[in-house]
mmCIF file of C-alpha atoms in Angstrom:
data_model
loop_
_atom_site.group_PDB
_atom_site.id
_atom_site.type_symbol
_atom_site.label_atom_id
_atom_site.label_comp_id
_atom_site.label_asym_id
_atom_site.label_seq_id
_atom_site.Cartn_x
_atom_site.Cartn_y
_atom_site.Cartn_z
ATOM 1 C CA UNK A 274 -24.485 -18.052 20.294
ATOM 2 C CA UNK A 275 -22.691 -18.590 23.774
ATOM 3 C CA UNK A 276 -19.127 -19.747 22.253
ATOM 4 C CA UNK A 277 -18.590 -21.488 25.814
ATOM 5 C CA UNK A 278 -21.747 -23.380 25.330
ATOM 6 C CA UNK A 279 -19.656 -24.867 22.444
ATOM 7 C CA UNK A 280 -17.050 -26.169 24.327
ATOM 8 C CA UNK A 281 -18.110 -29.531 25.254
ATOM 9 C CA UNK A 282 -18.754 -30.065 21.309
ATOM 10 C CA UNK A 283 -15.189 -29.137 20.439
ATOM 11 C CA UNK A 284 -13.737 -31.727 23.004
ATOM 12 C CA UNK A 285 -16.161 -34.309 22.040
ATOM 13 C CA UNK A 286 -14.893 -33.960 18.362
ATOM 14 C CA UNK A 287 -11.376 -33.785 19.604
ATOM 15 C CA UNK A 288 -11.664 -36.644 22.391
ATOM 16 C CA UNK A 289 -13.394 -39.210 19.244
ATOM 17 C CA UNK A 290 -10.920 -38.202 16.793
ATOM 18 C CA UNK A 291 -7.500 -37.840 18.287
ATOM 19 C CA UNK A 292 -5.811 -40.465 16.262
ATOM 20 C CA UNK A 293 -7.537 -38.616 13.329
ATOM 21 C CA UNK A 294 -6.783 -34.817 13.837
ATOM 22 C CA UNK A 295 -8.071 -34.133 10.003
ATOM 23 C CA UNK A 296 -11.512 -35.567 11.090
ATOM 24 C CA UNK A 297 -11.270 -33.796 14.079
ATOM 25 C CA UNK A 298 -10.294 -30.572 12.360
ATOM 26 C CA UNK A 299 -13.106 -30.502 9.629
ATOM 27 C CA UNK A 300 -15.498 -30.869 12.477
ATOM 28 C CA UNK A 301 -14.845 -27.890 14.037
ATOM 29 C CA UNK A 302 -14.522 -26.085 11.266
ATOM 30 C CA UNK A 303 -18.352 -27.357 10.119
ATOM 31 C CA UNK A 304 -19.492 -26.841 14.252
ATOM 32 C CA UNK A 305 -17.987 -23.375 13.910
ATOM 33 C CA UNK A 306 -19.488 -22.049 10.850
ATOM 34 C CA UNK A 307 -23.140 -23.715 11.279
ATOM 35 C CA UNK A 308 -23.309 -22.632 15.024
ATOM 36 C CA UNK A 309 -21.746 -19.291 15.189
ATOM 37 C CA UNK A 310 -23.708 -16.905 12.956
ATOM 38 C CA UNK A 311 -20.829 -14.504 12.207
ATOM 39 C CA UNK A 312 -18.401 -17.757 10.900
ATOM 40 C CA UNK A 313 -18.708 -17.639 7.672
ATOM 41 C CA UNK A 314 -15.921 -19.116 6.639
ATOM 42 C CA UNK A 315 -13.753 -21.200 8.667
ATOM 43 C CA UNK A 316 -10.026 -22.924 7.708
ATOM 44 C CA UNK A 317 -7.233 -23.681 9.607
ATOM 45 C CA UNK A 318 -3.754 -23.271 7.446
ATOM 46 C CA UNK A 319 -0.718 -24.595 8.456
ATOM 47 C CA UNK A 320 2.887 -23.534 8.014
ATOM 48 C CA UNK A 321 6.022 -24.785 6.361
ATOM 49 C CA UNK A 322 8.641 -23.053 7.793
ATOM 50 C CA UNK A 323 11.534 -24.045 5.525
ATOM 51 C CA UNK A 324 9.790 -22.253 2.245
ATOM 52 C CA UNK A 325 7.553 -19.751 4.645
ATOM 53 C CA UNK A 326 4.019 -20.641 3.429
ATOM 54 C CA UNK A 327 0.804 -21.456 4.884
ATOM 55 C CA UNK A 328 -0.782 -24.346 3.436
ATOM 56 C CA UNK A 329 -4.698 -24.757 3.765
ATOM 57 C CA UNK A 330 -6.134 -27.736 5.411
ATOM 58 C CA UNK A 331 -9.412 -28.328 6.241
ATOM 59 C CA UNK A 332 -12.321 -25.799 6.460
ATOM 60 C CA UNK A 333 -16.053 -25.050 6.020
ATOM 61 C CA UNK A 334 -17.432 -22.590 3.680
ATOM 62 C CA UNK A 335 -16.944 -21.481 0.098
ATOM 63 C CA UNK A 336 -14.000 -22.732 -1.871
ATOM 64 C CA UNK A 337 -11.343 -20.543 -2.112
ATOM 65 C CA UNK A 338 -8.247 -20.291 -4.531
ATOM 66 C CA UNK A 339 -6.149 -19.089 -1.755
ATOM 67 C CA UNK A 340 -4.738 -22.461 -0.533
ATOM 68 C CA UNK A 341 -1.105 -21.683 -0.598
ATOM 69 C CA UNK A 342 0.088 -18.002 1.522
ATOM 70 C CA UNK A 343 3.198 -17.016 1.803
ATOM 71 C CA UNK A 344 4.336 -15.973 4.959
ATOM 72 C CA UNK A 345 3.848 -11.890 4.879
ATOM 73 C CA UNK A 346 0.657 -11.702 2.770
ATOM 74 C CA UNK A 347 -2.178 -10.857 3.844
ATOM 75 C CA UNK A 348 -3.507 -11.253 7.284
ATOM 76 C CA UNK A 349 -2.704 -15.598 7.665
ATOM 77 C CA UNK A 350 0.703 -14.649 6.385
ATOM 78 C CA UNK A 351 1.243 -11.700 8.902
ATOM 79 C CA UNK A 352 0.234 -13.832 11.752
ATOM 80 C CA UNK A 353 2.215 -16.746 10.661
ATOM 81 C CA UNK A 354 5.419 -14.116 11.060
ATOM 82 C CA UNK A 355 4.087 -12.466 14.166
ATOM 83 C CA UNK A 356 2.755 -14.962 15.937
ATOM 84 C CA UNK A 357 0.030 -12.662 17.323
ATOM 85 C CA UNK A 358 -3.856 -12.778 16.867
ATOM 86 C CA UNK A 359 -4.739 -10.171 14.539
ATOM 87 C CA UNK A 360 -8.697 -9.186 14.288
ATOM 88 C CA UNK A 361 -9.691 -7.001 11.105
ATOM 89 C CA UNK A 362 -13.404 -4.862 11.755
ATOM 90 C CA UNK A 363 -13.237 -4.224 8.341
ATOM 91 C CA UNK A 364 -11.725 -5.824 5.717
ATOM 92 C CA UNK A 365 -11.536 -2.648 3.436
ATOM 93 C CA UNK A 366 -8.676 -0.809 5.807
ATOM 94 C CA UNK A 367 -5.994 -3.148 5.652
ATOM 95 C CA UNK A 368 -3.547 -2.565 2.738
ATOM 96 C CA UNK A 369 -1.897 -6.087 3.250
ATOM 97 C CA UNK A 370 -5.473 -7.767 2.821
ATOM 98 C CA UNK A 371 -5.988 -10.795 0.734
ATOM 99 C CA UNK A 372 -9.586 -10.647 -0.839
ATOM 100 C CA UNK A 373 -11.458 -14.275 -1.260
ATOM 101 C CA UNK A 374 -14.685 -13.173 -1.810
ATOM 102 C CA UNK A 375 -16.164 -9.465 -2.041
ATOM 103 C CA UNK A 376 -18.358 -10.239 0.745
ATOM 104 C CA UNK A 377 -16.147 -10.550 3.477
ATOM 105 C CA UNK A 378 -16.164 -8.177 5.223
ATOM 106 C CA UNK A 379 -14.115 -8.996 8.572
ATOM 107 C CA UNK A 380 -11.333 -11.622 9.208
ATOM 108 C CA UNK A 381 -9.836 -13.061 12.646
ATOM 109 C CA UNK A 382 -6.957 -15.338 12.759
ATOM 110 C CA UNK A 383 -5.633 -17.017 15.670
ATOM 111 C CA UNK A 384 -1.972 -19.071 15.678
ATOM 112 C CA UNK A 385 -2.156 -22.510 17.028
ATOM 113 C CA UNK A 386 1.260 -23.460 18.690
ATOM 114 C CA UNK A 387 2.828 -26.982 19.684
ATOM 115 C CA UNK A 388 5.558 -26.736 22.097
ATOM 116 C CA UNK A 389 5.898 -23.339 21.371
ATOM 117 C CA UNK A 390 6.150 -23.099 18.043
ATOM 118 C CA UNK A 391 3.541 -21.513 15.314
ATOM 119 C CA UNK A 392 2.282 -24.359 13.346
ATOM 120 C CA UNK A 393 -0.705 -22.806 12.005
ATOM 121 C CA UNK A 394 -3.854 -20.638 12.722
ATOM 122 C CA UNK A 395 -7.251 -20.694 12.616
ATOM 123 C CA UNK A 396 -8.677 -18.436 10.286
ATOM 124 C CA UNK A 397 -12.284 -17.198 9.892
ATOM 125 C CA UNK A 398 -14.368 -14.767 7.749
ATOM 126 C CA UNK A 399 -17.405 -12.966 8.570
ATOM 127 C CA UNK A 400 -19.867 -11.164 5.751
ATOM 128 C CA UNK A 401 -20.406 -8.794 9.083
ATOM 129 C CA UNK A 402 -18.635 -5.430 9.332
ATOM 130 C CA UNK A 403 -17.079 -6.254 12.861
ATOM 131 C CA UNK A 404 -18.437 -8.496 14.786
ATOM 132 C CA UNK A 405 -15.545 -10.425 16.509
ATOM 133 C CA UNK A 406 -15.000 -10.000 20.078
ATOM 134 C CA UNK A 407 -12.746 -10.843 22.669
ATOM 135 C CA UNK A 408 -15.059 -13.209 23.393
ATOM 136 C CA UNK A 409 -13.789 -14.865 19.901
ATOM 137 C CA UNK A 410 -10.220 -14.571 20.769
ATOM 138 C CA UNK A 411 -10.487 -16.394 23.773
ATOM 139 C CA UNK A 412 -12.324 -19.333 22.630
ATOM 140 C CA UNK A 413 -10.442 -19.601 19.270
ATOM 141 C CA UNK A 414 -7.422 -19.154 21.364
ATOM 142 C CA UNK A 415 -9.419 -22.242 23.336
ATOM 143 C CA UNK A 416 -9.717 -24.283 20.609
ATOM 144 C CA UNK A 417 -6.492 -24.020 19.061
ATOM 145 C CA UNK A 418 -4.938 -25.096 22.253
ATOM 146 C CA UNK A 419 -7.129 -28.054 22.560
ATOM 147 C CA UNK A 420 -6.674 -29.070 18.873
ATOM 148 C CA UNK A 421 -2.554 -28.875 19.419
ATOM 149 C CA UNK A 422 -2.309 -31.646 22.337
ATOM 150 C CA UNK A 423 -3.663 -33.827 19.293
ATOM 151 C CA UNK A 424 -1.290 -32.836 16.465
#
Protein backbone atom coordinates (compact mmCIF):
# COMPACT_ATOMS: atom_id res chain seq x y z
CA UNK A 1 0.00 0.00 0.00
CA UNK A 2 1.11 3.62 -1.13
CA UNK A 3 0.59 5.38 2.47
CA UNK A 4 0.28 8.76 0.36
CA UNK A 5 -2.47 7.25 -1.61
CA UNK A 6 -4.14 7.33 1.87
CA UNK A 7 -3.99 10.75 2.42
CA UNK A 8 -7.05 12.10 0.96
CA UNK A 9 -8.95 9.36 3.22
CA UNK A 10 -7.38 10.67 6.41
CA UNK A 11 -8.51 14.34 5.63
CA UNK A 12 -11.84 13.27 4.51
CA UNK A 13 -12.32 11.54 7.99
CA UNK A 14 -10.78 14.51 9.66
CA UNK A 15 -12.58 17.34 7.47
CA UNK A 16 -16.38 15.28 8.37
CA UNK A 17 -15.54 14.84 11.86
CA UNK A 18 -13.77 17.82 13.30
CA UNK A 19 -16.31 18.69 15.87
CA UNK A 20 -16.05 14.91 16.70
CA UNK A 21 -12.23 14.12 16.95
CA UNK A 22 -13.18 10.53 18.69
CA UNK A 23 -15.11 9.65 15.44
CA UNK A 24 -12.50 11.00 13.57
CA UNK A 25 -9.84 9.14 15.52
CA UNK A 26 -11.43 5.56 15.39
CA UNK A 27 -11.54 6.04 11.68
CA UNK A 28 -8.16 6.21 11.12
CA UNK A 29 -7.31 3.86 13.30
CA UNK A 30 -9.90 1.22 11.32
CA UNK A 31 -8.46 2.96 7.64
CA UNK A 32 -5.00 2.23 9.02
CA UNK A 33 -5.18 -1.26 10.08
CA UNK A 34 -7.59 -2.60 7.13
CA UNK A 35 -5.48 -0.74 4.43
CA UNK A 36 -1.95 -1.05 5.49
CA UNK A 37 -1.05 -4.75 5.67
CA UNK A 38 1.71 -4.42 8.30
CA UNK A 39 -0.97 -2.35 10.90
CA UNK A 40 -1.96 -4.69 12.92
CA UNK A 41 -2.84 -2.97 15.62
CA UNK A 42 -3.48 0.60 15.74
CA UNK A 43 -4.29 3.07 19.06
CA UNK A 44 -3.59 6.39 19.74
CA UNK A 45 -2.92 7.02 23.75
CA UNK A 46 -2.94 10.16 25.22
CA UNK A 47 -1.10 11.71 28.14
CA UNK A 48 -1.87 13.16 31.52
CA UNK A 49 0.89 15.02 32.44
CA UNK A 50 0.09 15.80 36.08
CA UNK A 51 0.19 11.81 37.13
CA UNK A 52 2.58 10.89 33.90
CA UNK A 53 0.40 8.24 32.18
CA UNK A 54 -0.79 7.49 28.84
CA UNK A 55 -4.31 6.76 28.66
CA UNK A 56 -5.69 4.67 25.60
CA UNK A 57 -8.28 6.08 23.38
CA UNK A 58 -9.48 4.79 20.43
CA UNK A 59 -7.94 2.02 18.23
CA UNK A 60 -8.45 -0.95 15.86
CA UNK A 61 -7.34 -4.38 16.53
CA UNK A 62 -7.33 -6.86 19.39
CA UNK A 63 -8.25 -5.74 22.85
CA UNK A 64 -5.59 -5.13 24.97
CA UNK A 65 -5.25 -4.84 28.88
CA UNK A 66 -2.69 -2.22 28.48
CA UNK A 67 -4.97 0.89 28.60
CA UNK A 68 -3.26 2.82 31.27
CA UNK A 69 1.08 3.40 30.72
CA UNK A 70 2.94 5.14 32.78
CA UNK A 71 5.20 7.46 31.42
CA UNK A 72 8.74 5.38 31.20
CA UNK A 73 7.34 1.91 30.36
CA UNK A 74 7.65 0.45 27.59
CA UNK A 75 7.99 2.00 24.24
CA UNK A 76 4.40 4.59 24.48
CA UNK A 77 5.82 5.52 27.84
CA UNK A 78 9.44 6.25 26.53
CA UNK A 79 8.12 8.36 23.79
CA UNK A 80 5.69 10.14 25.93
CA UNK A 81 9.10 11.32 28.00
CA UNK A 82 11.20 11.79 24.91
CA UNK A 83 9.12 13.15 22.68
CA UNK A 84 10.87 11.34 19.80
CA UNK A 85 9.52 8.63 17.32
CA UNK A 86 10.91 5.47 18.34
CA UNK A 87 10.60 2.38 15.68
CA UNK A 88 11.30 -1.24 17.21
CA UNK A 89 12.40 -4.07 14.12
CA UNK A 90 11.95 -6.45 16.62
CA UNK A 91 10.10 -6.51 19.50
CA UNK A 92 12.32 -9.21 21.27
CA UNK A 93 15.54 -6.64 21.72
CA UNK A 94 14.13 -4.05 23.72
CA UNK A 95 14.43 -4.63 27.51
CA UNK A 96 11.86 -1.77 28.28
CA UNK A 97 9.20 -3.61 25.98
CA UNK A 98 5.65 -4.01 27.01
CA UNK A 99 4.28 -7.37 25.51
CA UNK A 100 0.33 -7.30 24.40
CA UNK A 101 0.24 -10.17 22.47
CA UNK A 102 3.11 -12.82 21.63
CA UNK A 103 2.67 -12.08 18.10
CA UNK A 104 3.87 -8.78 17.79
CA UNK A 105 6.56 -8.66 16.61
CA UNK A 106 7.45 -4.84 15.75
CA UNK A 107 6.06 -1.56 17.27
CA UNK A 108 6.25 2.23 15.93
CA UNK A 109 5.04 5.09 17.89
CA UNK A 110 4.80 8.52 16.80
CA UNK A 111 3.98 11.71 19.39
CA UNK A 112 1.23 13.92 18.27
CA UNK A 113 1.86 17.57 19.56
CA UNK A 114 -0.58 20.69 19.94
CA UNK A 115 1.17 23.88 20.24
CA UNK A 116 4.12 22.20 21.04
CA UNK A 117 3.36 20.10 23.54
CA UNK A 118 3.21 16.00 23.58
CA UNK A 119 -0.35 15.13 23.99
CA UNK A 120 -0.20 11.71 22.79
CA UNK A 121 1.10 9.27 20.06
CA UNK A 122 0.06 7.07 17.69
CA UNK A 123 0.97 3.70 18.32
CA UNK A 124 0.95 0.64 16.02
CA UNK A 125 1.89 -3.10 16.04
CA UNK A 126 2.92 -5.25 13.32
CA UNK A 127 2.98 -9.40 13.53
CA UNK A 128 6.02 -8.58 10.87
CA UNK A 129 9.65 -8.72 12.02
CA UNK A 130 10.45 -5.10 10.68
CA UNK A 131 8.64 -3.77 8.33
CA UNK A 132 8.25 0.00 9.19
CA UNK A 133 9.91 2.48 7.11
CA UNK A 134 10.59 5.94 6.92
CA UNK A 135 8.02 5.94 4.72
CA UNK A 136 5.78 5.18 8.03
CA UNK A 137 7.33 7.88 10.00
CA UNK A 138 6.55 10.43 7.69
CA UNK A 139 3.00 9.77 7.11
CA UNK A 140 2.24 8.90 10.80
CA UNK A 141 4.15 11.98 11.52
CA UNK A 142 1.41 13.29 8.67
CA UNK A 143 -1.38 12.20 10.31
CA UNK A 144 -0.72 13.13 13.71
CA UNK A 145 -0.25 16.64 12.60
CA UNK A 146 -3.46 16.70 10.76
CA UNK A 147 -5.41 15.02 13.63
CA UNK A 148 -3.90 17.91 16.22
CA UNK A 149 -5.42 21.12 14.32
CA UNK A 150 -8.74 19.21 15.43
CA UNK A 151 -8.06 18.47 19.11
Amino acid sequence: MNLSALQPQVQSLIETHKSNPDAAMQGICDLLQAEVAHYDWVGFYFADHDKRVLHLGKFAGEPTDHTTIPFGKGICGQVAESNANFVVPDVKAQDNYIACSITVKAEIVIPLFKDGLNIGQIDIDSNTIDPFTAADEEFLTWVNAQLAEIL
